[in-house]
Amino acid sequence: GQTVPPAPQGGPPVGTEQPLAPEEQPGQPGAGDPGEVVEEQILVDLARRIPGDPMAAGPADAPVTLIVYSDYQCPYCGLWAEQTQPTMLAYAEAGALRIEWRDINVLGADSRRAAAAA
């Protein structure tokens, strides 16, 4: 195989093209493009925003909704719950954020059992 020497000063390797700027990417929706509206609507539809939802915190009409997908067997999800979630809950209690929790079972049968038990 052929070895490509590294570019000076951290740039791309010699012989590679620079990527196009985001606004120049072919096939990407631009501002005002109908594809952009569809993507935004999909994101809006993900939030349940049901008042009294036991798997949510914060007002249903909060300006921002954070959907937390987590697996009870995931150590990184546990770290987030211990270290970051308290700060997010403070925002939810202040009415600036809605948090909606969703179970995602990616680590096997124990994940499914833990989610069912929760």
mmCIF file with all atom_site columns, C-alpha atoms in Angstrom:
data_model
loop_
_atom_site.group_PDB
_atom_site.id
_atom_site.type_symbol
_atom_site.label_atom_id
_atom_site.label_alt_id
_atom_site.label_comp_id
_atom_site.label_asym_id
_atom_site.label_entity_id
_atom_site.label_seq_id
_atom_site.pdbx_PDB_ins_code
_atom_site.Cartn_x
_atom_site.Cartn_y
_atom_site.Cartn_z
_atom_site.occupancy
_atom_site.B_iso_or_equiv
_atom_site.pdbx_formal_charge
_atom_site.auth_seq_id
_atom_site.auth_comp_id
_atom_site.auth_asym_id
_atom_site.auth_atom_id
_atom_site.pdbx_PDB_model_num
ATOM 1   C CA . GLY A 1 1   ? 0.000   0.000  0.000  1.00 0.00 ? 1   GLY A CA 1
ATOM 2   C CA . GLN A 1 2   ? 0.913   3.612  -0.414 1.00 0.00 ? 2   GLN A CA 1
ATOM 3   C CA . THR A 1 3   ? 1.442   5.784  2.660  1.00 0.00 ? 3   THR A CA 1
ATOM 4   C CA . VAL A 1 4   ? 0.090   9.323  2.532  1.00 0.00 ? 4   VAL A CA 1
ATOM 5   C CA . PRO A 1 5   ? 2.257   11.733 4.516  1.00 0.00 ? 5   PRO A CA 1
ATOM 6   C CA . PRO A 1 6   ? 0.473   13.937 7.043  1.00 0.00 ? 6   PRO A CA 1
ATOM 7   C CA . ALA A 1 7   ? -0.285  17.469 5.953  1.00 0.00 ? 7   ALA A CA 1
ATOM 8   C CA . PRO A 1 8   ? 1.659   20.268 7.552  1.00 0.00 ? 8   PRO A CA 1
ATOM 9   C CA . GLN A 1 9   ? 0.034   22.127 10.460 1.00 0.00 ? 9   GLN A CA 1
ATOM 10  C CA . GLY A 1 10  ? -2.808  19.662 10.983 1.00 0.00 ? 10  GLY A CA 1
ATOM 11  C CA . GLY A 1 11  ? -4.546  20.119 7.612  1.00 0.00 ? 11  GLY A CA 1
ATOM 12  C CA . PRO A 1 12  ? -5.920  17.271 5.509  1.00 0.00 ? 12  PRO A CA 1
ATOM 13  C CA . PRO A 1 13  ? -3.484  14.622 4.237  1.00 0.00 ? 13  PRO A CA 1
ATOM 14  C CA . VAL A 1 14  ? -1.631  15.524 1.066  1.00 0.00 ? 14  VAL A CA 1
ATOM 15  C CA . GLY A 1 15  ? -3.571  14.452 -2.009 1.00 0.00 ? 15  GLY A CA 1
ATOM 16  C CA . THR A 1 16  ? -7.029  14.719 -0.444 1.00 0.00 ? 16  THR A CA 1
ATOM 17  C CA . GLU A 1 17  ? -9.650  17.250 -1.380 1.00 0.00 ? 17  GLU A CA 1
ATOM 18  C CA . GLN A 1 18  ? -11.023 19.765 1.069  1.00 0.00 ? 18  GLN A CA 1
ATOM 19  C CA . PRO A 1 19  ? -14.686 19.040 1.871  1.00 0.00 ? 19  PRO A CA 1
ATOM 20  C CA . LEU A 1 20  ? -17.216 21.458 0.502  1.00 0.00 ? 20  LEU A CA 1
ATOM 21  C CA . ALA A 1 21  ? -18.615 24.069 2.847  1.00 0.00 ? 21  ALA A CA 1
ATOM 22  C CA . PRO A 1 22  ? -22.002 23.025 4.311  1.00 0.00 ? 22  PRO A CA 1
ATOM 23  C CA . GLU A 1 23  ? -23.885 25.384 2.019  1.00 0.00 ? 23  GLU A CA 1
ATOM 24  C CA . GLU A 1 24  ? -22.120 23.848 -0.991 1.00 0.00 ? 24  GLU A CA 1
ATOM 25  C CA . GLN A 1 25  ? -22.889 20.194 -0.269 1.00 0.00 ? 25  GLN A CA 1
ATOM 26  C CA . PRO A 1 26  ? -24.753 18.681 -3.214 1.00 0.00 ? 26  PRO A CA 1
ATOM 27  C CA . GLY A 1 27  ? -28.149 17.215 -2.402 1.00 0.00 ? 27  GLY A CA 1
ATOM 28  C CA . GLN A 1 28  ? -28.440 18.911 0.981  1.00 0.00 ? 28  GLN A CA 1
ATOM 29  C CA . PRO A 1 29  ? -31.570 20.936 1.691  1.00 0.00 ? 29  PRO A CA 1
ATOM 30  C CA . GLY A 1 30  ? -30.897 24.630 1.935  1.00 0.00 ? 30  GLY A CA 1
ATOM 31  C CA . ALA A 1 31  ? -32.641 27.305 3.945  1.00 0.00 ? 31  ALA A CA 1
ATOM 32  C CA . GLY A 1 32  ? -36.309 27.347 3.085  1.00 0.00 ? 32  GLY A CA 1
ATOM 33  C CA . ASP A 1 33  ? -36.063 23.994 1.292  1.00 0.00 ? 33  ASP A CA 1
ATOM 34  C CA . PRO A 1 34  ? -39.173 21.802 1.854  1.00 0.00 ? 34  PRO A CA 1
ATOM 35  C CA . GLY A 1 35  ? -36.905 18.975 3.107  1.00 0.00 ? 35  GLY A CA 1
ATOM 36  C CA . GLU A 1 36  ? -35.857 21.159 6.024  1.00 0.00 ? 36  GLU A CA 1
ATOM 37  C CA . VAL A 1 37  ? -39.477 21.721 7.077  1.00 0.00 ? 37  VAL A CA 1
ATOM 38  C CA . VAL A 1 38  ? -40.164 17.967 7.033  1.00 0.00 ? 38  VAL A CA 1
ATOM 39  C CA . GLU A 1 39  ? -37.119 17.245 9.216  1.00 0.00 ? 39  GLU A CA 1
ATOM 40  C CA . GLU A 1 40  ? -38.141 19.936 11.712 1.00 0.00 ? 40  GLU A CA 1
ATOM 41  C CA . GLN A 1 41  ? -41.686 18.529 11.876 1.00 0.00 ? 41  GLN A CA 1
ATOM 42  C CA . ILE A 1 42  ? -40.354 15.032 12.560 1.00 0.00 ? 42  ILE A CA 1
ATOM 43  C CA . LEU A 1 43  ? -38.328 16.393 15.476 1.00 0.00 ? 43  LEU A CA 1
ATOM 44  C CA . VAL A 1 44  ? -41.338 18.294 16.826 1.00 0.00 ? 44  VAL A CA 1
ATOM 45  C CA . ASP A 1 45  ? -43.476 15.153 16.598 1.00 0.00 ? 45  ASP A CA 1
ATOM 46  C CA . LEU A 1 46  ? -41.009 13.116 18.705 1.00 0.00 ? 46  LEU A CA 1
ATOM 47  C CA . ALA A 1 47  ? -41.932 15.000 21.877 1.00 0.00 ? 47  ALA A CA 1
ATOM 48  C CA . ARG A 1 48  ? -45.069 13.684 23.606 1.00 0.00 ? 48  ARG A CA 1
ATOM 49  C CA . ARG A 1 49  ? -45.690 16.847 25.669 1.00 0.00 ? 49  ARG A CA 1
ATOM 50  C CA . ILE A 1 50  ? -48.524 15.161 27.584 1.00 0.00 ? 50  ILE A CA 1
ATOM 51  C CA . PRO A 1 51  ? -49.351 16.991 30.844 1.00 0.00 ? 51  PRO A CA 1
ATOM 52  C CA . GLY A 1 52  ? -48.916 14.704 33.860 1.00 0.00 ? 52  GLY A CA 1
ATOM 53  C CA . ASP A 1 53  ? -46.749 12.205 31.951 1.00 0.00 ? 53  ASP A CA 1
ATOM 54  C CA . PRO A 1 54  ? -45.013 10.087 34.638 1.00 0.00 ? 54  PRO A CA 1
ATOM 55  C CA . MET A 1 55  ? -41.999 9.651  32.328 1.00 0.00 ? 55  MET A CA 1
ATOM 56  C CA . ALA A 1 56  ? -41.442 13.408 32.028 1.00 0.00 ? 56  ALA A CA 1
ATOM 57  C CA . ALA A 1 57  ? -40.401 16.424 34.079 1.00 0.00 ? 57  ALA A CA 1
ATOM 58  C CA . GLY A 1 58  ? -41.095 20.080 33.450 1.00 0.00 ? 58  GLY A CA 1
ATOM 59  C CA . PRO A 1 59  ? -44.076 21.822 31.904 1.00 0.00 ? 59  PRO A CA 1
ATOM 60  C CA . ALA A 1 60  ? -45.623 20.356 28.753 1.00 0.00 ? 60  ALA A CA 1
ATOM 61  C CA . ASP A 1 61  ? -45.338 23.780 27.114 1.00 0.00 ? 61  ASP A CA 1
ATOM 62  C CA . ALA A 1 62  ? -41.666 24.398 27.999 1.00 0.00 ? 62  ALA A CA 1
ATOM 63  C CA . PRO A 1 63  ? -39.746 26.139 25.205 1.00 0.00 ? 63  PRO A CA 1
ATOM 64  C CA . VAL A 1 64  ? -37.294 23.211 24.877 1.00 0.00 ? 64  VAL A CA 1
ATOM 65  C CA . THR A 1 65  ? -37.861 19.456 25.126 1.00 0.00 ? 65  THR A CA 1
ATOM 66  C CA . LEU A 1 66  ? -35.002 17.061 25.859 1.00 0.00 ? 66  LEU A CA 1
ATOM 67  C CA . ILE A 1 67  ? -35.770 13.443 25.011 1.00 0.00 ? 67  ILE A CA 1
ATOM 68  C CA . VAL A 1 68  ? -33.491 11.123 26.971 1.00 0.00 ? 68  VAL A CA 1
ATOM 69  C CA . TYR A 1 69  ? -33.053 7.648  25.515 1.00 0.00 ? 69  TYR A CA 1
ATOM 70  C CA . SER A 1 70  ? -31.344 5.373  28.017 1.00 0.00 ? 70  SER A CA 1
ATOM 71  C CA . ASP A 1 71  ? -30.669 1.730  28.771 1.00 0.00 ? 71  ASP A CA 1
ATOM 72  C CA . TYR A 1 72  ? -30.709 0.709  32.444 1.00 0.00 ? 72  TYR A CA 1
ATOM 73  C CA . GLN A 1 73  ? -27.697 -1.546 31.810 1.00 0.00 ? 73  GLN A CA 1
ATOM 74  C CA . CYS A 1 74  ? -25.614 1.196  30.128 1.00 0.00 ? 74  CYS A CA 1
ATOM 75  C CA . PRO A 1 75  ? -22.838 2.593  32.352 1.00 0.00 ? 75  PRO A CA 1
ATOM 76  C CA . TYR A 1 76  ? -22.708 5.842  30.372 1.00 0.00 ? 76  TYR A CA 1
ATOM 77  C CA . CYS A 1 77  ? -26.443 6.343  30.805 1.00 0.00 ? 77  CYS A CA 1
ATOM 78  C CA . GLY A 1 78  ? -25.900 5.847  34.541 1.00 0.00 ? 78  GLY A CA 1
ATOM 79  C CA . LEU A 1 79  ? -23.157 8.482  34.590 1.00 0.00 ? 79  LEU A CA 1
ATOM 80  C CA . TRP A 1 80  ? -25.423 10.924 32.766 1.00 0.00 ? 80  TRP A CA 1
ATOM 81  C CA . ALA A 1 81  ? -28.198 10.246 35.285 1.00 0.00 ? 81  ALA A CA 1
ATOM 82  C CA . GLU A 1 82  ? -25.833 10.889 38.205 1.00 0.00 ? 82  GLU A CA 1
ATOM 83  C CA . GLN A 1 83  ? -23.830 13.821 36.862 1.00 0.00 ? 83  GLN A CA 1
ATOM 84  C CA . THR A 1 84  ? -25.924 15.718 34.302 1.00 0.00 ? 84  THR A CA 1
ATOM 85  C CA . GLN A 1 85  ? -29.544 14.902 35.033 1.00 0.00 ? 85  GLN A CA 1
ATOM 86  C CA . PRO A 1 86  ? -29.669 16.940 38.288 1.00 0.00 ? 86  PRO A CA 1
ATOM 87  C CA . THR A 1 87  ? -28.746 20.094 36.357 1.00 0.00 ? 87  THR A CA 1
ATOM 88  C CA . MET A 1 88  ? -31.328 19.331 33.671 1.00 0.00 ? 88  MET A CA 1
ATOM 89  C CA . LEU A 1 89  ? -33.974 18.729 36.350 1.00 0.00 ? 89  LEU A CA 1
ATOM 90  C CA . ALA A 1 90  ? -33.256 22.178 37.787 1.00 0.00 ? 90  ALA A CA 1
ATOM 91  C CA . TYR A 1 91  ? -34.009 23.676 34.360 1.00 0.00 ? 91  TYR A CA 1
ATOM 92  C CA . ALA A 1 92  ? -37.200 21.604 34.182 1.00 0.00 ? 92  ALA A CA 1
ATOM 93  C CA . GLU A 1 93  ? -38.302 22.767 37.635 1.00 0.00 ? 93  GLU A CA 1
ATOM 94  C CA . ALA A 1 94  ? -37.700 26.371 36.540 1.00 0.00 ? 94  ALA A CA 1
ATOM 95  C CA . GLY A 1 95  ? -39.999 25.814 33.532 1.00 0.00 ? 95  GLY A CA 1
ATOM 96  C CA . ALA A 1 96  ? -37.279 26.302 30.917 1.00 0.00 ? 96  ALA A CA 1
ATOM 97  C CA . LEU A 1 97  ? -37.023 22.632 29.911 1.00 0.00 ? 97  LEU A CA 1
ATOM 98  C CA . ARG A 1 98  ? -39.178 19.566 29.484 1.00 0.00 ? 98  ARG A CA 1
ATOM 99  C CA . ILE A 1 99  ? -37.431 16.214 29.902 1.00 0.00 ? 99  ILE A CA 1
ATOM 100 C CA . GLU A 1 100 ? -39.052 13.084 28.500 1.00 0.00 ? 100 GLU A CA 1
ATOM 101 C CA . TRP A 1 101 ? -37.459 9.726  29.270 1.00 0.00 ? 101 TRP A CA 1
ATOM 102 C CA . ARG A 1 102 ? -37.606 6.821  26.831 1.00 0.00 ? 102 ARG A CA 1
ATOM 103 C CA . ASP A 1 103 ? -36.302 3.316  27.413 1.00 0.00 ? 103 ASP A CA 1
ATOM 104 C CA . ILE A 1 104 ? -34.007 1.909  24.761 1.00 0.00 ? 104 ILE A CA 1
ATOM 105 C CA . ASN A 1 105 ? -32.964 -1.708 25.169 1.00 0.00 ? 105 ASN A CA 1
ATOM 106 C CA . VAL A 1 106 ? -29.710 -2.234 23.319 1.00 0.00 ? 106 VAL A CA 1
ATOM 107 C CA . LEU A 1 107 ? -27.710 -4.369 25.736 1.00 0.00 ? 107 LEU A CA 1
ATOM 108 C CA . GLY A 1 108 ? -29.817 -7.528 25.668 1.00 0.00 ? 108 GLY A CA 1
ATOM 109 C CA . ALA A 1 109 ? -32.454 -9.313 27.707 1.00 0.00 ? 109 ALA A CA 1
ATOM 110 C CA . ASP A 1 110 ? -31.342 -7.779 31.008 1.00 0.00 ? 110 ASP A CA 1
ATOM 111 C CA . SER A 1 111 ? -32.009 -4.333 29.535 1.00 0.00 ? 111 SER A CA 1
ATOM 112 C CA . ARG A 1 112 ? -35.556 -5.337 28.593 1.00 0.00 ? 112 ARG A CA 1
ATOM 113 C CA . ARG A 1 113 ? -36.203 -6.790 32.058 1.00 0.00 ? 113 ARG A CA 1
ATOM 114 C CA . ALA A 1 114 ? -34.804 -3.692 33.777 1.00 0.00 ? 114 ALA A CA 1
ATOM 115 C CA . ALA A 1 115 ? -36.976 -1.393 31.659 1.00 0.00 ? 115 ALA A CA 1
ATOM 116 C CA . ALA A 1 116 ? -40.075 -3.493 32.380 1.00 0.00 ? 116 ALA A CA 1
ATOM 117 C CA . ALA A 1 117 ? -39.350 -3.405 36.113 1.00 0.00 ? 117 ALA A CA 1
ATOM 118 C CA . ALA A 1 118 ? -38.782 0.358  36.227 1.00 0.00 ? 118 ALA A CA 1
#
